[in-house]
Coordinates of N, CA and C in Angstrom, one line a residue:
E1 N -51.9 55.0 58.4 CA -51.1 54.4 57.3 C -50.9 53.1 57.5
V2 N -51.0 52.7 56.3 CA -50.6 50.8 56.0 C -49.9 50.5 55.3
Q3 N -48.7 50.1 55.6 CA -47.8 49.5 54.5 C -47.4 48.1 54.6
L4 N -47.3 47.3 53.4 CA -47.3 45.8 53.6 C -46.3 45.5 52.4
Q5 N -45.4 44.4 52.8 CA -44.5 43.8 52.0 C -44.4 42.6 52.2
A6 N -44.6 41.9 51.0 CA -44.4 40.3 50.9 C -43.1 40.2 50.6
S7 N -42.6 38.8 51.1 CA -41.3 38.0 50.7 C -41.2 36.9 50.9
G8 N -40.2 36.1 50.6 CA -39.9 34.9 50.4 C -40.3 34.2 49.3
G9 N -40.6 34.7 48.0 CA -40.9 34.3 47.0 C -39.6 33.8 46.1
G10 N -39.7 33.1 45.1 CA -38.7 32.7 44.4 C -38.8 31.5 43.5
L11 N -37.9 30.6 43.2 CA -38.1 29.6 42.0 C -38.2 28.2 43.1
V12 N -39.3 27.5 42.9 CA -39.5 26.0 43.6 C -39.7 25.2 42.6
Q13 N -39.3 23.7 42.7 CA -40.1 22.5 42.0 C -41.2 22.1 42.1
P14 N -41.8 21.7 41.4 CA -43.2 21.0 41.4 C -43.1 20.2 42.5
G15 N -44.1 19.9 43.5 CA -44.2 19.2 44.7 C -43.2 19.8 45.9
G16 N -42.4 20.9 45.6 CA -42.1 21.1 46.8 C -42.8 22.4 47.5
S17 N -42.0 23.0 48.7 CA -42.5 23.7 49.5 C -41.9 25.1 49.6
M18 N -42.7 26.3 50.0 CA -42.2 27.5 50.0 C -43.0 28.5 50.9
R19 N -42.4 29.1 52.0 CA -42.9 29.9 53.1 C -43.1 31.3 52.6
L20 N -44.0 31.9 52.4 CA -44.0 33.6 52.3 C -44.3 34.1 53.4
S21 N -43.7 35.5 53.4 CA -44.0 36.2 54.8 C -44.4 37.6 54.0
C22 N -45.1 38.5 55.4 CA -45.5 39.5 54.8 C -45.7 40.3 56.0
L23 N -44.9 41.4 56.2 CA -44.4 42.4 57.3 C -44.9 43.9 56.9
G24 N -45.9 44.3 58.0 CA -46.4 45.4 58.0 C -46.1 46.6 58.6
S25 N -46.3 47.7 58.4 CA -46.3 48.8 59.0 C -47.4 49.7 59.0
G26 N -47.9 49.9 60.4 CA -49.4 50.3 60.6 C -50.2 49.3 60.8
F27 N -50.1 48.3 60.9 CA -51.1 47.2 61.2 C -51.9 47.5 62.1
T28 N -53.1 47.3 61.8 CA -54.6 47.2 62.6 C -54.9 46.1 63.2
N29 N -54.3 45.0 62.7 CA -54.8 43.6 63.0 C -56.1 43.3 62.7
Y30 N -56.7 43.7 61.6 CA -57.6 43.3 60.9 C -57.6 42.2 60.1
T31 N -58.6 41.4 59.6 CA -58.8 40.4 58.7 C -57.6 40.7 57.6
M32 N -56.7 39.6 57.3 CA -55.9 39.6 56.2 C -55.9 38.7 55.1
S33 N -55.4 38.8 54.1 CA -55.6 37.7 53.1 C -54.6 37.8 52.0
W34 N -54.4 36.7 51.3 CA -53.3 36.4 50.3 C -54.0 36.4 48.9
V35 N -53.8 37.4 47.9 CA -54.4 37.2 46.4 C -53.0 37.0 45.6
R36 N -53.2 36.2 44.8 CA -52.1 36.1 43.7 C -52.4 36.6 42.3
R37 N -51.8 36.9 41.5 CA -52.1 37.1 39.9 C -51.1 36.1 39.2
N38 N -51.4 35.3 38.3 CA -50.9 34.3 37.4 C -50.3 34.9 36.5
P39 N -49.3 34.3 35.7 CA -48.8 34.5 34.6 C -49.9 35.3 33.1
G40 N -50.8 34.8 33.6 CA -52.1 35.3 32.7 C -52.5 36.8 33.0
K41 N -51.9 37.1 34.1 CA -52.3 38.5 34.7 C -53.8 38.4 35.3
E42 N -54.5 36.9 35.8 CA -55.5 36.8 36.6 C -55.6 37.1 37.9
F43 N -56.3 37.7 38.6 CA -56.3 37.8 40.1 C -56.9 36.7 40.5
E44 N -56.5 35.8 41.5 CA -57.2 35.3 42.3 C -57.1 35.0 43.9
W45 N -58.1 35.3 44.6 CA -58.1 35.3 45.8 C -57.7 33.8 46.7
V46 N -56.6 33.8 47.4 CA -56.2 32.7 48.0 C -56.6 32.0 49.1
S47 N -56.5 33.0 50.3 CA -56.9 32.7 51.6 C -57.0 33.9 52.6
A48 N -57.6 33.7 53.5 CA -57.7 35.0 54.4 C -57.9 34.3 56.1
I49 N -57.5 35.0 56.7 CA -57.7 35.0 58.3 C -58.0 36.3 59.3
K50 N -58.6 35.7 60.2 CA -59.2 37.1 61.1 C -58.1 37.3 62.0
S51 N -58.4 38.6 62.6 CA -57.4 39.2 63.3 C -57.0 38.4 64.5
D52 N -57.8 37.6 65.0 CA -57.6 36.6 65.9 C -56.8 35.2 65.9
G53 N -56.6 35.2 64.5 CA -56.0 33.6 63.7 C -57.2 32.9 63.7
T54 N -58.4 33.2 63.6 CA -59.6 32.0 63.5 C -60.2 32.8 62.2
G55 N -61.4 31.7 61.6 CA -62.0 32.1 60.6 C -61.3 32.1 59.4
I56 N -60.4 30.8 59.6 CA -59.6 30.7 58.1 C -60.2 30.0 57.2
R57 N -60.0 30.7 55.8 CA -60.5 30.3 54.6 C -59.7 30.2 53.6
Y58 N -60.0 29.4 52.8 CA -58.9 28.7 51.6 C -59.7 29.0 50.1
A59 N -59.1 29.3 49.1 CA -59.7 29.1 48.0 C -59.7 27.4 47.7
E60 N -60.5 26.8 46.7 CA -60.4 25.4 46.6 C -59.3 25.0 46.1
S61 N -58.9 25.9 45.2 CA -57.4 25.3 44.2 C -56.2 25.0 45.1
V62 N -56.1 25.8 46.5 CA -55.0 25.5 47.2 C -55.5 24.8 48.7
K63 N -56.7 24.3 48.9 CA -57.0 23.7 50.2 C -56.4 22.5 50.2
G64 N -56.2 22.1 51.5 CA -55.3 21.0 51.8 C -53.9 21.1 51.6
R65 N -53.4 22.0 50.8 CA -51.9 22.3 50.5 C -51.3 23.5 51.0
F66 N -52.1 24.7 51.4 CA -51.6 26.1 51.7 C -52.0 26.2 53.2
A67 N -51.3 26.7 53.8 CA -51.7 27.2 55.2 C -51.4 28.6 55.6
I68 N -52.4 29.1 55.8 CA -52.2 30.5 56.4 C -51.9 30.8 57.7
S69 N -51.0 32.0 58.5 CA -51.2 31.9 59.8 C -50.7 33.4 59.9
R70 N -50.6 34.0 60.8 CA -50.2 35.3 61.4 C -49.5 35.4 62.8
D71 N -48.7 36.5 63.3 CA -48.1 36.7 64.4 C -48.5 38.3 64.6
N72 N -49.7 38.9 65.3 CA -50.1 40.2 65.5 C -48.8 40.8 66.2
A73 N -48.2 39.9 66.9 CA -47.2 40.8 67.8 C -45.9 41.2 66.7
E74 N -45.6 40.6 65.7 CA -44.7 40.9 64.8 C -45.3 41.7 63.6
S75 N -46.5 41.8 63.8 CA -47.2 42.5 62.6 C -46.9 41.7 61.3
A76 N -47.1 40.3 61.4 CA -46.6 39.5 60.4 C -47.8 38.6 59.8
L77 N -47.8 38.1 58.6 CA -48.9 37.2 57.9 C -47.7 36.1 57.0
Y78 N -48.3 34.9 56.8 CA -47.4 33.9 56.5 C -48.5 33.0 55.7
L79 N -47.9 32.6 54.8 CA -48.6 31.4 53.7 C -47.7 30.4 53.6
Q80 N -47.9 29.1 54.2 CA -46.9 27.9 53.9 C -47.5 27.1 52.7
M81 N -46.6 27.1 51.9 CA -47.1 26.4 50.5 C -46.4 25.1 50.3
N82 N -47.0 24.1 50.1 CA -46.6 22.7 50.1 C -47.2 22.1 48.8
Y83 N -46.5 21.2 48.5 CA -46.8 20.2 47.3 C -47.2 21.3 46.1
V84 N -46.5 22.4 46.0 CA -46.7 23.5 44.7 C -46.9 22.7 43.2
E85 N -47.6 23.5 42.5 CA -48.0 22.9 41.3 C -47.7 24.1 40.3
P86 N -47.5 23.8 38.8 CA -47.0 24.8 38.2 C -48.0 26.1 38.3
G87 N -49.5 25.8 38.4 CA -50.7 26.6 38.4 C -50.3 27.8 39.5
D88 N -49.6 27.3 40.4 CA -49.2 28.3 41.7 C -48.5 29.8 41.4
S89 N -47.9 29.4 40.2 CA -46.9 30.1 39.9 C -47.7 31.7 39.8
G90 N -46.9 33.0 40.2 CA -47.3 34.0 40.1 C -46.9 35.1 41.2
V91 N -47.6 36.3 41.1 CA -47.0 37.4 41.8 C -48.0 37.4 43.5
Y92 N -47.5 37.0 44.4 CA -48.5 36.9 45.7 C -48.5 38.0 46.6
Y93 N -49.8 38.7 46.7 CA -49.7 39.8 47.5 C -50.4 39.6 49.0
C94 N -50.0 40.0 49.9 CA -50.8 40.3 51.2 C -51.5 41.6 51.1
T95 N -52.9 41.5 51.5 CA -53.9 42.6 51.8 C -54.5 42.7 52.9
Q96 N -55.1 44.0 53.0 CA -55.5 44.5 54.4 C -56.8 45.6 54.0
G97 N -58.1 44.8 53.7 CA -58.9 45.6 53.1 C -58.5 46.2 51.7
T98 N -58.5 47.2 51.5 CA -58.3 47.8 49.8 C -56.3 48.1 50.0
Y99 N -55.8 47.7 51.2 CA -54.3 48.1 51.1 C -53.7 46.9 50.3
W100 N -52.7 47.0 49.5 CA -52.1 45.8 48.8 C -50.5 46.1 49.0
G101 N -49.6 45.1 49.2 CA -48.2 45.2 49.3 C -47.9 45.1 47.9
Q102 N -46.3 45.2 47.8 CA -45.6 45.0 46.4 C -46.0 43.5 46.1
G103 N -45.9 42.7 46.7 CA -46.3 41.4 46.2 C -44.5 40.8 46.0
T104 N -44.3 39.3 46.0 CA -43.4 38.5 45.9 C -43.8 37.6 45.1
L105 N -42.6 37.3 43.7 CA -43.0 36.2 42.5 C -42.6 34.8 43.2
V106 N -43.6 34.0 42.6 CA -43.4 32.6 42.9 C -43.0 31.8 41.6
T107 N -42.3 31.1 41.2 CA -42.2 30.5 40.1 C -41.9 29.0 40.3
V108 N -42.8 28.2 39.9 CA -43.0 26.8 39.9 C -42.7 26.2 38.7
S109 N -41.3 25.5 38.7 CA -41.0 25.1 37.5 C -39.5 23.9 38.0
S110 N -39.4 22.8 36.8 CA -38.6 22.0 37.1 C -37.2 22.6 36.6

């Protein structure tokens, strides 16, 4: 059984920072990813990280601004968001294979 829950979202101003967290239950320490759904309800893969913290990849839209990390001892996945833009708004989900968490809403607005 895999259960994932993202948190840390909220309202943030353009250019600001926000750190999202995802806590798991039944973690198997496989590759984890962040996926977001924008206000237009379009899904976009954001980032991925292997079980040992290597093999990090980012979507071009967030490269250089976001940073993914994980703490396997705590069954936790993180996404550090810096210099956020209005286009970053949406619901962020942490995923493990076909398993998706409930997601956390991020709103970038002045």
